[in-house]
Amino acid sequence: SKTLYWALGVLAIVIVGFVALQIYLHIDFENFKDDIAGDPKIETETEQSKEHDHADDTFHEGAHEDPIPGVEVPNDKPEAPKVEYKAPEGAVLKPDFPEIDPKEDPVKAAYKRLEYIKNNPYAWGGVHSPRATELIAQLMPPPELIDHDHGDQVLELIDELCQQDDPRAAEVLIANMCDGDILGTPMTDALVEIGPPAVPYLLLYLEKDMTQGLEMSIGLYDVLGRIGVRYRADLGSIVDHIIIPKLEVIIADEDFGATTIRYARETTDKLQ
């Protein structure tokens, strides 16, 4: 019948279409595989999942090998070793004052003690910092401040020098206090941490100011008093026969001015 012929015709068309579709899909799949093989940039999902970024912003291709149980796997990029700066070779690392002749003049003996401290700045700690060497070259002699911005730049250099823990900074900080125009808590605190090696330079400017009739910076009086109290045992006769006598001269002379006299008296009270 006509119905049977139509049914058979439709079935034949469906079969032919299905076969044609399978052939097309097979050819397309083969082309896709050829594209993958020919282009190294195209990777399968499995291969892509093995690529990853590290925490240090480096890229890693492929997966890591499974670590051995119980064995700690080191980081891909080891930390750079920390540079430890030390005192110069042969430097005295602990104060060892020469014996004092009891018959020697006490003032002369005190100045010998002061000279020993000046010649052995690393005996109270600190390091020889290469960066401090660079900063000292920029800050000595004390730069004359041109404007506000220049002053900020100099202050940044001084703050960095204060952080170097190098006793050579004492001369630089004190010079910038007296001959320069900068004074701040980081400077005074750094000088107190340096300790006795700062005293020879403090006294140098104290004597200079006494001779020239100038007013010594309040920061230097503060530092002199704080170091004298903290390191009284190490300074010893320097306090009794050099520092206090000089301060008493200032206190007794009205020509130094009320402010300077007050600083000197307050410092003396701390040391007695």
CSV table of N, CA and C in Angstrom, one decimal, residues 165-243:
chain,number,residue,atom,x,y,z
A,165,ASP,N,72.6,51.6,63.8
A,165,ASP,CA,73.3,51.0,65.0
A,165,ASP,C,74.8,51.0,64.8
A,166,ASP,N,75.3,52.1,64.2
A,166,ASP,CA,76.8,52.3,64.0
A,166,ASP,C,77.2,53.4,64.9
A,167,PRO,N,78.2,53.2,65.9
A,167,PRO,CA,78.6,54.2,66.8
A,167,PRO,C,79.2,55.4,66.1
A,168,ARG,N,79.7,55.2,64.9
A,168,ARG,CA,80.3,56.4,64.1
A,168,ARG,C,79.2,57.5,63.9
A,169,ALA,N,78.0,57.1,64.0
A,169,ALA,CA,76.9,58.1,63.8
A,169,ALA,C,76.9,59.2,64.8
A,170,ALA,N,77.5,59.0,66.0
A,170,ALA,CA,77.5,59.9,67.1
A,170,ALA,C,78.1,61.3,66.6
A,171,GLU,N,79.2,61.3,66.0
A,171,GLU,CA,79.8,62.6,65.6
A,171,GLU,C,79.0,63.3,64.6
A,172,VAL,N,78.3,62.5,63.7
A,172,VAL,CA,77.5,63.1,62.7
A,172,VAL,C,76.2,63.7,63.3
A,173,LEU,N,75.6,63.0,64.1
A,173,LEU,CA,74.3,63.5,64.7
A,173,LEU,C,74.6,64.7,65.6
A,174,ILE,N,75.7,64.7,66.3
A,174,ILE,CA,76.0,65.9,67.2
A,174,ILE,C,76.3,67.1,66.4
A,175,ALA,N,77.1,66.9,65.3
A,175,ALA,CA,77.5,68.0,64.4
A,175,ALA,C,76.2,68.6,63.8
A,176,ASN,N,75.3,67.7,63.4
A,176,ASN,CA,74.1,68.3,62.7
A,176,ASN,C,73.2,69.0,63.7
A,177,MET,N,73.3,68.6,65.0
A,177,MET,CA,72.5,69.3,66.1
A,177,MET,C,73.1,70.7,66.3
A,178,CYS,N,74.4,70.8,66.3
A,178,CYS,CA,75.1,72.0,66.7
A,178,CYS,C,75.4,72.9,65.5
A,179,ASP,N,75.9,72.4,64.5
A,179,ASP,CA,76.3,73.2,63.3
A,179,ASP,C,75.2,73.2,62.2
A,180,GLY,N,74.3,72.3,62.4
A,180,GLY,CA,73.1,72.2,61.4
A,180,GLY,C,71.9,72.8,62.0
A,181,ASP,N,70.8,72.5,61.4
A,181,ASP,CA,69.5,73.0,61.9
A,181,ASP,C,68.5,71.9,62.2
A,182,ILE,N,68.9,70.7,62.6
A,182,ILE,CA,68.0,69.6,62.8
A,182,ILE,C,68.2,69.1,64.1
A,183,LEU,N,67.0,68.8,64.8
A,183,LEU,CA,67.0,68.2,66.1
A,183,LEU,C,65.7,67.4,66.3
A,184,GLY,N,65.8,66.2,66.7
A,184,GLY,CA,64.6,65.4,66.9
A,184,GLY,C,64.8,64.3,67.9
A,185,THR,N,63.7,63.7,68.4
A,185,THR,CA,63.8,62.6,69.3
A,185,THR,C,64.6,61.4,68.8
A,186,PRO,N,64.4,61.0,67.5
A,186,PRO,CA,65.2,59.9,67.0
A,186,PRO,C,66.7,60.1,67.1
A,187,MET,N,67.1,61.4,67.0
A,187,MET,CA,68.6,61.7,67.1
A,187,MET,C,69.0,61.5,68.5
A,188,THR,N,68.3,62.1,69.5
A,188,THR,CA,68.7,62.0,70.9
A,188,THR,C,68.7,60.6,71.4
A,189,ASP,N,67.6,59.9,71.0
A,189,ASP,CA,67.5,58.5,71.5
A,189,ASP,C,68.6,57.6,70.9
A,190,ALA,N,69.0,57.9,69.6
A,190,ALA,CA,70.0,57.1,69.0
A,190,ALA,C,71.4,57.4,69.7
A,191,LEU,N,71.6,58.6,70.1
A,191,LEU,CA,72.9,59.0,70.8
A,191,LEU,C,72.9,58.3,72.1
A,192,VAL,N,71.8,58.2,72.8
A,192,VAL,CA,71.8,57.6,74.1
A,192,VAL,C,72.1,56.1,74.0
A,193,GLU,N,71.5,55.5,72.9
A,193,GLU,CA,71.8,54.1,72.7
A,193,GLU,C,73.3,53.8,72.3
A,194,ILE,N,73.9,54.8,71.6
A,194,ILE,CA,75.3,54.6,71.3
A,194,ILE,C,76.1,54.7,72.6
A,195,GLY,N,75.7,55.6,73.5
A,195,GLY,CA,76.3,55.6,74.8
A,195,GLY,C,77.6,56.3,74.9
A,196,PRO,N,78.6,55.8,75.7
A,196,PRO,CA,79.8,56.5,75.9
A,196,PRO,C,80.6,57.0,74.7
A,197,PRO,N,80.5,56.3,73.5
A,197,PRO,CA,81.2,56.8,72.4
A,197,PRO,C,80.7,58.2,71.9
A,198,ALA,N,79.6,58.6,72.4
A,198,ALA,CA,79.0,59.9,72.0
A,198,ALA,C,79.6,61.0,72.9
A,199,VAL,N,80.1,60.6,74.1
A,199,VAL,CA,80.5,61.6,75.0
A,199,VAL,C,81.7,62.5,74.6
A,200,PRO,N,82.7,61.9,73.9
A,200,PRO,CA,83.8,62.8,73.5
A,200,PRO,C,83.3,63.9,72.5
A,201,TYR,N,82.3,63.7,71.7
A,201,TYR,CA,81.8,64.7,70.8
A,201,TYR,C,80.9,65.7,71.5
A,202,LEU,N,80.2,65.2,72.5
A,202,LEU,CA,79.3,66.1,73.3
A,202,LEU,C,80.2,67.1,74.0
A,203,LEU,N,81.3,66.6,74.6
A,203,LEU,CA,82.2,67.5,75.3
A,203,LEU,C,82.9,68.5,74.4
A,204,LEU,N,83.2,68.0,73.2
A,204,LEU,CA,83.9,68.9,72.2
A,204,LEU,C,83.0,70.1,71.9
A,205,TYR,N,81.7,69.9,71.7
A,205,TYR,CA,80.9,71.0,71.4
A,205,TYR,C,80.5,71.8,72.7
A,206,LEU,N,80.5,71.2,73.8
A,206,LEU,CA,80.3,71.9,75.1
A,206,LEU,C,81.5,72.9,75.3
A,207,GLU,N,82.7,72.4,75.1
A,207,GLU,CA,83.9,73.3,75.3
A,207,GLU,C,83.9,74.4,74.2
A,208,LYS,N,83.5,74.1,73.0
A,208,LYS,CA,83.4,75.0,71.9
A,208,LYS,C,82.4,76.1,72.3
A,209,ASP,N,81.2,75.7,72.8
A,209,ASP,CA,80.2,76.7,73.1
A,209,ASP,C,80.6,77.6,74.3
A,210,MET,N,81.3,77.0,75.3
A,210,MET,CA,81.8,77.7,76.4
A,210,MET,C,82.8,78.8,76.0
A,211,THR,N,83.7,78.4,75.1
A,211,THR,CA,84.7,79.3,74.6
A,211,THR,C,84.1,80.5,73.8
A,212,GLN,N,83.2,80.1,72.9
A,212,GLN,CA,82.6,81.1,72.0
A,212,GLN,C,81.4,81.8,72.6
A,213,GLY,N,80.9,81.4,73.8
A,213,GLY,CA,79.8,82.0,74.4
A,213,GLY,C,78.5,81.7,73.7
A,214,LEU,N,78.4,80.5,73.1
A,214,LEU,CA,77.2,80.2,72.4
A,214,LEU,C,76.3,79.3,73.3
A,215,GLU,N,75.0,79.2,72.8
A,215,GLU,CA,74.1,78.4,73.6
A,215,GLU,C,74.1,77.0,73.0
A,216,MET,N,74.4,76.0,73.9
A,216,MET,CA,74.4,74.6,73.4
A,216,MET,C,73.0,74.2,73.3
A,217,SER,N,72.7,73.3,72.3
A,217,SER,CA,71.4,72.7,72.1
A,217,SER,C,70.9,72.0,73.3
A,218,ILE,N,69.6,72.2,73.5
A,218,ILE,CA,68.9,71.5,74.7
A,218,ILE,C,69.0,70.0,74.5
A,219,GLY,N,69.0,69.6,73.2
A,219,GLY,CA,69.1,68.1,73.0
A,219,GLY,C,70.4,67.5,73.5
A,220,LEU,N,71.5,68.3,73.4
A,220,LEU,CA,72.8,67.8,73.8
A,220,LEU,C,72.9,67.8,75.3
A,221,TYR,N,72.3,68.7,76.0
A,221,TYR,CA,72.3,68.6,77.5
A,221,TYR,C,71.5,67.4,77.9
A,222,ASP,N,70.4,67.2,77.2
A,222,ASP,CA,69.5,66.0,77.5
A,222,ASP,C,70.3,64.7,77.3
A,223,VAL,N,71.0,64.6,76.2
A,223,VAL,CA,71.7,63.4,75.9
A,223,VAL,C,72.9,63.2,76.9
A,224,LEU,N,73.6,64.3,77.2
A,224,LEU,CA,74.7,64.2,78.1
A,224,LEU,C,74.3,63.7,79.5
A,225,GLY,N,73.1,64.2,79.9
A,225,GLY,CA,72.6,63.7,81.2
A,225,GLY,C,72.1,62.3,81.2
A,226,ARG,N,71.4,61.9,80.2
A,226,ARG,CA,70.9,60.5,80.1
A,226,ARG,C,72.0,59.5,79.9
A,227,ILE,N,73.0,59.8,79.1
A,227,ILE,CA,74.2,58.9,79.0
A,227,ILE,C,75.0,58.8,80.3
A,228,GLY,N,75.1,60.0,81.0
A,228,GLY,CA,75.9,60.0,82.2
A,228,GLY,C,75.2,59.1,83.3
A,229,VAL,N,73.9,59.1,83.3
A,229,VAL,CA,73.2,58.3,84.3
A,229,VAL,C,73.2,56.8,83.9
A,230,ARG,N,73.0,56.5,82.7
A,230,ARG,CA,72.9,55.1,82.3
A,230,ARG,C,74.3,54.4,82.3
A,231,TYR,N,75.3,55.2,81.9
A,231,TYR,CA,76.7,54.6,81.8
A,231,TYR,C,77.6,55.2,82.9
A,232,ARG,N,77.1,55.5,84.0
A,232,ARG,CA,78.0,56.1,85.1
A,232,ARG,C,79.2,55.3,85.4
A,233,ALA,N,79.0,54.0,85.5
A,233,ALA,CA,80.1,53.1,85.9
A,233,ALA,C,81.2,53.2,84.8
A,234,ASP,N,80.9,53.2,83.6
A,234,ASP,CA,81.8,53.2,82.5
A,234,ASP,C,82.5,54.6,82.4
A,235,LEU,N,81.7,55.6,82.5
A,235,LEU,CA,82.3,56.9,82.4
A,235,LEU,C,83.1,57.3,83.6
A,236,GLY,N,82.7,56.9,84.8
A,236,GLY,CA,83.5,57.1,86.0
A,236,GLY,C,84.0,58.5,86.2
A,237,SER,N,85.3,58.6,86.2
A,237,SER,CA,86.0,59.9,86.5
A,237,SER,C,85.6,61.0,85.5
A,238,ILE,N,85.2,60.6,84.3
A,238,ILE,CA,84.8,61.6,83.3
A,238,ILE,C,83.7,62.4,83.7
A,239,VAL,N,82.7,61.8,84.4
A,239,VAL,CA,81.6,62.6,85.0
A,239,VAL,C,82.1,63.5,86.1
A,240,ASP,N,82.9,63.0,87.0
A,240,ASP,CA,83.2,63.7,88.2
A,240,ASP,C,84.3,64.8,87.9
A,241,HIS,N,85.2,64.6,87.0
A,241,HIS,CA,86.3,65.5,86.8
A,241,HIS,C,86.3,66.3,85.5
A,242,ILE,N,85.3,66.0,84.6
A,242,ILE,CA,85.2,66.7,83.3
A,242,ILE,C,83.9,67.3,83.1
A,243,ILE,N,82.8,66.5,83.1
A,243,ILE,CA,81.5,66.9,82.8
A,243,ILE,C,80.9,67.9,83.8
